[in-house]
Amino acid sequence: MAPMPPVPTTEATPSEMSLRPIRTLDNSRENSTKKRRPHRRPLNDLTGLDNETFRKEYEETYEPPSFTIKELRDVVPSHLFIRSLPISMAYTIFNLTIILVLFYLATWIPHSPYYLQFLLWPTYWWFQGVAGVGIWILAHECGHQAFSDSKTINNTLGFFLHTIVLVPYHSWRISHSQHHASAAHTQLDQAYVPRTKSEYRRHGDPSPWEEAIEASPIFTLVTLVAMLLFGWPAYFFLHMSGQKYEGKLTTHFMPSSPLFQSKHKWQILASDFGIITMVTGLGIWSYVSSYWTMISYYGIPYLIVNAWLITITLLQHTDVYLPHYPPESWNFVRGALSTVDRDYGWFLNHAFHHIHDSHVAHHLFSQMPFYNAIKATPYLKDKLGEYYIFDRTPVWKALYRAFRNCKFVEDTGDILFYRR
């Protein structure tokens, strides 16, 4: 079966980026193989790799990948690039049904014995939050035009699904396409851009007392919880963790934001209208019933959705073993491979539509549907060898480790790794 034709899009696509000249430190794979000393264990499993000596050796001997996008595409069976509207809609209907069933079951919680409510409400919040992440991911598929062959269907459904979880669809879609086109590029990436050492130490070197506080587990835990709860809206309102634009207000809600071009104006305003409409509906719901009712059924699951999205996206792009590249040594494939596939367990792997355990494939071929990206991953793993990075570390341990160890990168260098 022939691969699908490319979907027209106004944004830069990975395929387009791959046609740009590739500037490499050493384009000879034979030479890089000779230079690289063998690692002590396969790097496609980071579990337990907290050894400073190994990390230092890894950085010193690291040679950036020199694959072309065509090389990688050729190892993936062509039928995995085909998008199916019936399959995508089946996942969407199933996910929405789960949300409605959970909501209906939750209406019985207030009628249950008081002592049981302390168990039933948190159970509802957690499962509804997980289901909400599934909805977000299906809208994410629409934003990449991976949902179906129809751009109209993709953008209409994506707008609806993302608005439900208070995401400005087109605003996110545009900035997210920039992230995919420039992943791990120190000057162009738009998500989880590492601070340089000079930015991190802009107020001077910390005192021993400040270092002790910053290194304490309680400080890490408190700042981590704050990021999980408020990091997602902070990204939309203030572009937190994104690229810095000095002297300009960077937000996902204004057409004048440096994230957008003039042609995007009405798409941004339409996204704003969707969010205003959704917030108004939540306000009316609170007024008609009660504020606590709205918070119980929607507000707390919404915070859990946000926390999971921060967890998923941060762990996809943040690890001491992931390189970042300045302009002179970056290319599309290198950026796409600067991500980690992670295992969250059978239930979450399926509930989150494999967004975290097939993310390498997704960054290479963002228009491939998620249900095929997980099938393409073994082919890519075999081809990439040590450049395919996978981590089985329990999610909360990996999150704490990344948040604690990944503070900044050096100001200069051809390949930049996180420091603390």
Short mmCIF file of C-alpha atoms in Angstrom, two decimals, residues 23-378:
data_model
loop_
_atom_site.label_atom_id
_atom_site.label_comp_id
_atom_site.label_asym_id
_atom_site.label_seq_id
_atom_site.Cartn_x
_atom_site.Cartn_y
_atom_site.Cartn_z
CA ARG A 23 25.13 21.20 9.45
CA THR A 24 26.95 18.50 11.32
CA LEU A 25 30.02 18.19 13.45
CA ASP A 26 30.98 15.02 11.59
CA ASN A 27 28.77 13.59 8.89
CA SER A 28 30.78 10.40 8.58
CA ARG A 29 29.13 7.63 10.55
CA GLU A 30 32.25 5.51 10.05
CA ASN A 31 34.43 8.17 11.61
CA SER A 32 32.05 8.74 14.52
CA THR A 33 31.96 4.98 15.17
CA LYS A 34 35.73 4.86 15.38
CA LYS A 35 35.87 7.84 17.74
CA ARG A 36 33.17 6.69 20.11
CA ARG A 37 34.28 4.36 22.89
CA PRO A 38 31.74 1.65 23.70
CA HIS A 39 29.36 2.55 26.53
CA ARG A 40 29.17 0.33 29.58
CA ARG A 41 25.53 -0.52 28.91
CA PRO A 42 22.96 0.17 26.18
CA LEU A 43 21.82 3.76 26.39
CA ASN A 44 18.32 2.86 25.27
CA ASP A 45 17.51 2.06 28.89
CA LEU A 46 18.23 4.86 31.36
CA THR A 47 16.85 2.96 34.35
CA GLY A 48 19.19 3.42 37.28
CA LEU A 49 21.74 5.45 35.29
CA ASP A 50 22.43 8.03 38.00
CA ASN A 51 26.18 7.39 38.02
CA GLU A 52 28.20 10.61 37.65
CA THR A 53 31.22 8.79 36.21
CA PHE A 54 29.14 7.14 33.50
CA ARG A 55 27.40 10.41 32.71
CA LYS A 56 30.72 12.23 32.31
CA GLU A 57 32.08 9.50 30.03
CA TYR A 58 28.86 9.57 28.00
CA GLU A 59 29.14 13.32 27.43
CA GLU A 60 32.84 13.22 26.57
CA THR A 61 32.43 10.42 24.02
CA TYR A 62 29.07 11.49 22.58
CA GLU A 63 28.89 11.85 18.81
CA PRO A 64 25.67 13.37 17.44
CA PRO A 65 23.58 11.19 15.10
CA SER A 66 23.99 11.65 11.36
CA PHE A 67 20.91 9.83 10.06
CA THR A 68 18.80 11.46 7.38
CA ILE A 69 15.03 11.58 7.66
CA LYS A 70 14.79 9.45 4.50
CA GLU A 71 16.95 6.74 6.06
CA LEU A 72 14.62 6.54 9.02
CA ARG A 73 11.44 6.74 6.99
CA ASP A 74 12.59 3.89 4.77
CA VAL A 75 12.79 1.43 7.68
CA VAL A 76 9.15 2.03 8.65
CA PRO A 77 6.50 0.06 6.69
CA SER A 78 4.60 2.43 4.43
CA HIS A 79 1.14 1.42 5.69
CA LEU A 80 1.97 2.87 9.12
CA PHE A 81 1.86 6.37 7.63
CA ILE A 82 -1.79 5.98 6.61
CA ARG A 83 -4.38 7.86 8.69
CA SER A 84 -7.79 6.32 9.28
CA LEU A 85 -10.73 8.53 10.19
CA PRO A 86 -12.87 5.57 11.41
CA ILE A 87 -10.10 4.37 13.74
CA SER A 88 -9.42 7.86 15.07
CA MET A 89 -13.14 8.52 15.60
CA ALA A 90 -13.53 5.18 17.39
CA TYR A 91 -10.87 6.23 19.91
CA THR A 92 -12.52 9.64 20.30
CA ILE A 93 -16.01 8.24 20.88
CA PHE A 94 -14.65 5.71 23.35
CA ASN A 95 -12.72 8.40 25.24
CA LEU A 96 -15.71 10.76 25.39
CA THR A 97 -17.95 7.88 26.53
CA ILE A 98 -15.56 7.12 29.39
CA ILE A 99 -15.71 10.77 30.48
CA LEU A 100 -19.52 10.83 30.40
CA VAL A 101 -19.83 7.52 32.26
CA LEU A 102 -17.40 8.70 34.95
CA PHE A 103 -19.35 11.96 35.26
CA TYR A 104 -22.63 10.09 35.63
CA LEU A 105 -21.20 7.73 38.26
CA ALA A 106 -19.83 10.73 40.17
CA THR A 107 -23.36 12.15 40.51
CA TRP A 108 -24.05 9.30 42.95
CA ILE A 109 -21.12 10.17 45.20
CA PRO A 110 -23.01 12.88 47.17
CA HIS A 111 -25.65 10.26 47.98
CA SER A 112 -23.16 7.74 49.34
CA PRO A 113 -22.18 7.44 53.02
CA TYR A 114 -20.10 10.39 54.13
CA TYR A 115 -17.07 8.31 55.01
CA LEU A 116 -17.05 6.70 51.54
CA GLN A 117 -16.93 10.07 49.83
CA PHE A 118 -13.34 10.52 51.07
CA LEU A 119 -12.43 7.55 48.87
CA LEU A 120 -14.87 7.99 45.98
CA TRP A 121 -14.13 11.63 45.13
CA PRO A 122 -10.32 11.18 44.79
CA THR A 123 -10.95 8.04 42.73
CA TYR A 124 -13.22 9.97 40.40
CA TRP A 125 -10.78 12.89 40.16
CA TRP A 126 -7.87 10.66 39.24
CA PHE A 127 -9.66 8.60 36.58
CA GLN A 128 -11.43 11.62 35.10
CA GLY A 129 -8.10 13.45 34.96
CA VAL A 130 -6.54 10.53 33.10
CA ALA A 131 -9.49 10.45 30.67
CA GLY A 132 -9.11 14.20 30.16
CA VAL A 133 -5.48 13.71 29.15
CA GLY A 134 -6.71 11.22 26.55
CA ILE A 135 -8.99 13.92 25.11
CA TRP A 136 -6.10 16.40 25.04
CA ILE A 137 -3.93 13.90 23.15
CA LEU A 138 -6.63 13.24 20.53
CA ALA A 139 -6.86 17.00 19.95
CA HIS A 140 -3.06 16.99 19.73
CA GLU A 141 -3.41 14.43 16.91
CA CYS A 142 -5.77 16.84 15.16
CA GLY A 143 -3.27 19.69 15.52
CA HIS A 144 -0.64 17.59 13.75
CA GLN A 145 -3.13 16.63 10.99
CA ALA A 146 -2.56 13.02 12.07
CA PHE A 147 -6.22 12.38 12.95
CA SER A 148 -7.50 12.08 9.37
CA ASP A 149 -6.79 13.15 5.79
CA SER A 150 -9.19 16.09 6.16
CA LYS A 151 -7.76 19.32 7.52
CA THR A 152 -11.28 20.64 8.07
CA ILE A 153 -12.25 17.64 10.22
CA ASN A 154 -8.96 17.77 12.10
CA ASN A 155 -9.15 21.45 12.98
CA THR A 156 -12.89 21.42 13.77
CA LEU A 157 -12.69 18.44 16.10
CA GLY A 158 -9.36 19.54 17.56
CA PHE A 159 -10.83 22.96 18.37
CA PHE A 160 -13.78 21.36 20.15
CA LEU A 161 -11.73 18.83 22.13
CA HIS A 162 -9.03 21.25 23.20
CA THR A 163 -11.56 23.90 24.21
CA ILE A 164 -13.13 21.34 26.58
CA VAL A 165 -9.83 21.19 28.49
CA LEU A 166 -9.24 24.97 28.23
CA VAL A 167 -6.53 24.86 25.59
CA PRO A 168 -6.53 27.60 22.89
CA TYR A 169 -6.38 25.16 19.97
CA HIS A 170 -4.94 27.19 17.09
CA SER A 171 -2.60 29.18 19.34
CA TRP A 172 -1.20 25.95 20.74
CA ARG A 173 -1.14 24.28 17.31
CA ILE A 174 0.99 27.05 15.81
CA SER A 175 3.55 27.26 18.61
CA HIS A 176 3.66 23.48 18.90
CA SER A 177 4.50 23.15 15.22
CA GLN A 178 7.44 25.48 15.85
CA HIS A 179 8.55 23.20 18.67
CA HIS A 180 8.48 20.18 16.37
CA ALA A 181 10.31 22.01 13.60
CA SER A 182 13.09 23.10 15.98
CA ALA A 183 13.19 20.60 18.84
CA ALA A 184 16.35 20.87 20.99
CA HIS A 185 17.45 24.00 19.10
CA THR A 186 18.70 26.42 21.76
CA GLN A 187 17.47 29.51 19.90
CA LEU A 188 14.33 28.34 18.09
CA ASP A 189 12.63 25.63 20.17
CA GLN A 190 9.43 26.75 21.90
CA ALA A 191 9.05 24.23 24.73
CA TYR A 192 11.31 23.30 27.66
CA VAL A 193 14.09 25.55 26.40
CA PRO A 194 17.01 25.13 28.84
CA ARG A 195 18.37 28.21 30.54
CA THR A 196 22.04 28.91 29.98
CA LYS A 197 24.40 29.05 32.93
CA SER A 198 24.64 32.84 32.71
CA GLU A 199 20.84 33.13 32.74
CA TYR A 200 20.55 30.74 35.65
CA ARG A 201 23.24 32.62 37.61
CA ARG A 202 22.20 36.09 36.46
CA HIS A 203 22.16 37.32 40.07
CA GLY A 204 25.61 35.93 40.74
CA ASP A 205 26.77 32.71 42.33
CA PRO A 206 24.51 31.56 45.17
CA SER A 207 25.67 31.64 48.74
CA PRO A 208 26.30 28.33 50.56
CA TRP A 209 22.98 28.87 52.35
CA GLU A 210 21.10 29.37 49.07
CA GLU A 211 22.77 26.31 47.57
CA ALA A 212 21.74 24.23 50.57
CA ILE A 213 18.13 25.35 50.26
CA GLU A 214 18.03 24.72 46.52
CA ALA A 215 19.56 21.26 46.95
CA SER A 216 17.11 20.24 49.66
CA PRO A 217 14.44 17.67 48.74
CA ILE A 218 11.67 19.78 50.28
CA PHE A 219 12.53 22.78 48.07
CA THR A 220 12.55 20.56 44.98
CA LEU A 221 9.26 18.97 45.97
CA VAL A 222 7.48 22.28 46.64
CA THR A 223 8.62 23.88 43.39
CA LEU A 224 7.76 20.70 41.50
CA VAL A 225 4.21 20.62 42.88
CA ALA A 226 3.76 24.29 41.99
CA MET A 227 4.90 23.58 38.44
CA LEU A 228 2.57 20.58 38.12
CA LEU A 229 -0.43 22.63 39.23
CA PHE A 230 0.24 25.94 37.49
CA GLY A 231 2.89 25.26 34.84
CA TRP A 232 0.43 24.53 32.05
CA PRO A 233 -1.61 27.75 32.28
CA ALA A 234 1.65 29.67 32.90
CA TYR A 235 2.93 28.34 29.58
CA PHE A 236 -0.13 29.65 27.75
CA PHE A 237 -0.34 33.00 29.50
CA LEU A 238 3.38 33.84 29.81
CA HIS A 239 5.16 31.24 27.63
CA MET A 240 6.97 29.92 30.69
CA SER A 241 9.77 27.46 29.79
CA GLY A 242 9.53 28.65 26.18
CA GLN A 243 11.81 30.80 24.07
CA LYS A 244 12.46 34.27 25.49
CA TYR A 245 11.67 37.39 23.46
CA GLU A 246 13.23 40.37 25.17
CA GLY A 247 10.94 43.35 25.59
CA LYS A 248 7.91 41.58 24.10
CA LEU A 249 4.85 40.14 25.82
CA THR A 250 4.80 36.48 24.78
CA THR A 251 1.44 34.82 25.27
CA HIS A 252 -0.82 32.39 23.44
CA PHE A 253 -3.81 34.73 23.71
CA MET A 254 -2.72 37.79 21.70
CA PRO A 255 -2.30 37.89 17.91
CA SER A 256 0.52 40.41 18.43
CA SER A 257 2.58 37.84 20.36
CA PRO A 258 5.97 37.08 18.72
CA LEU A 259 4.83 33.45 18.50
CA PHE A 260 2.48 34.32 15.65
CA GLN A 261 2.40 35.94 12.23
CA SER A 262 -0.20 38.41 11.02
CA LYS A 263 -1.92 35.65 9.01
CA HIS A 264 -2.72 33.86 12.28
CA LYS A 265 -4.78 36.72 13.74
CA TRP A 266 -8.27 35.28 13.28
CA GLN A 267 -7.21 31.81 14.35
CA ILE A 268 -5.86 33.21 17.62
CA LEU A 269 -9.01 35.25 18.22
CA ALA A 270 -11.18 32.20 17.47
CA SER A 271 -9.19 30.20 20.03
CA ASP A 272 -9.67 33.00 22.57
CA PHE A 273 -13.40 32.98 21.88
CA GLY A 274 -13.52 29.24 22.51
CA ILE A 275 -11.81 29.61 25.88
CA ILE A 276 -14.03 32.55 26.88
CA THR A 277 -17.12 30.52 25.94
CA MET A 278 -15.93 27.53 27.98
CA VAL A 279 -15.06 29.66 31.03
CA THR A 280 -18.45 31.39 30.76
CA GLY A 281 -20.16 27.99 30.71
CA LEU A 282 -18.26 26.92 33.81
CA GLY A 283 -19.27 30.16 35.50
CA ILE A 284 -22.93 29.61 34.69
CA TRP A 285 -22.66 26.05 35.99
CA SER A 286 -21.20 27.35 39.25
CA TYR A 287 -23.98 29.93 39.57
CA VAL A 288 -26.81 27.49 38.84
CA SER A 289 -25.52 24.71 41.08
CA SER A 290 -22.59 25.75 43.26
CA TYR A 291 -18.92 26.58 42.96
CA TRP A 292 -17.99 23.37 44.79
CA THR A 293 -20.06 21.30 42.35
CA MET A 294 -18.17 22.71 39.37
CA ILE A 295 -14.82 22.26 41.13
CA SER A 296 -15.66 18.69 42.16
CA TYR A 297 -16.79 17.50 38.75
CA TYR A 298 -14.54 19.59 36.50
CA GLY A 299 -12.02 21.78 38.35
CA ILE A 300 -9.99 19.16 40.19
CA PRO A 301 -9.86 16.73 37.22
CA TYR A 302 -8.73 19.71 35.14
CA LEU A 303 -5.80 20.31 37.53
CA ILE A 304 -4.91 16.62 37.26
CA VAL A 305 -4.95 16.90 33.45
CA ASN A 306 -2.54 19.84 33.75
CA ALA A 307 -0.27 17.95 36.13
CA TRP A 308 -0.10 14.95 33.81
CA LEU A 309 0.60 17.11 30.76
CA ILE A 310 3.50 18.82 32.53
CA THR A 311 4.79 15.42 33.66
CA ILE A 312 4.53 13.86 30.21
CA THR A 313 6.00 16.74 28.22
CA LEU A 314 8.77 17.54 30.69
CA LEU A 315 9.94 13.93 30.80
CA GLN A 316 9.83 13.68 27.02
CA HIS A 317 12.39 16.45 26.61
CA THR A 318 14.26 16.78 29.89
CA ASP A 319 17.03 14.44 31.00
CA VAL A 320 20.74 14.72 31.67
CA TYR A 321 21.39 12.34 28.76
CA LEU A 322 19.50 14.43 26.19
CA PRO A 323 21.64 16.85 24.16
CA HIS A 324 20.66 20.33 23.03
CA TYR A 325 22.29 21.99 20.06
CA PRO A 326 23.22 25.57 19.12
CA PRO A 327 22.41 26.67 15.55
CA GLU A 328 25.74 25.63 14.07
CA SER A 329 25.40 21.96 15.09
CA TRP A 330 21.62 21.45 15.02
CA ASN A 331 19.58 19.67 12.38
CA PHE A 332 16.04 18.33 12.35
CA VAL A 333 16.86 14.67 12.98
CA ARG A 334 19.20 15.46 15.86
CA GLY A 335 16.51 17.55 17.48
CA ALA A 336 13.85 14.92 16.94
CA LEU A 337 16.06 12.27 18.56
CA SER A 338 16.63 14.43 21.64
CA THR A 339 13.64 12.91 23.35
CA VAL A 340 12.92 9.94 25.60
CA ASP A 341 10.34 7.19 25.29
CA ARG A 342 9.06 6.16 28.73
CA ASP A 343 6.96 3.34 30.12
CA TYR A 344 4.12 4.39 32.45
CA GLY A 345 2.62 0.92 32.78
CA TRP A 346 -0.01 -0.85 30.68
CA PHE A 347 -3.02 1.18 31.80
CA LEU A 348 -1.54 4.65 31.38
CA ASN A 349 0.26 3.68 28.17
CA HIS A 350 -3.12 2.94 26.62
CA ALA A 351 -5.08 5.70 28.37
CA PHE A 352 -2.54 8.28 27.15
CA HIS A 353 -2.64 6.84 23.61
CA HIS A 354 1.09 5.98 23.72
CA ILE A 355 2.12 9.63 23.56
CA HIS A 356 5.03 8.93 25.91
CA ASP A 357 6.29 5.53 24.75
CA SER A 358 6.33 6.37 21.03
CA HIS A 359 7.45 9.99 21.24
CA VAL A 360 10.64 9.44 19.24
CA ALA A 361 8.57 8.18 16.32
CA HIS A 362 6.15 11.07 16.80
CA HIS A 363 8.90 13.68 16.61
CA LEU A 364 10.32 12.13 13.47
CA PHE A 365 6.95 11.72 11.75
CA SER A 366 4.39 13.94 13.45
CA GLN A 367 1.65 13.24 10.88
CA MET A 368 1.76 9.51 11.66
CA PRO A 369 -1.28 8.56 13.80
CA PHE A 370 -0.53 7.53 17.37
CA TYR A 371 -1.89 3.99 16.93
CA ASN A 372 0.74 3.46 14.22
CA ALA A 373 3.57 5.35 15.91
CA ILE A 374 3.74 2.68 18.61
CA LYS A 375 3.99 0.03 15.85
CA ALA A 376 6.73 2.00 14.07
CA THR A 377 8.83 2.33 17.23
CA PRO A 378 10.47 -1.15 17.11
#
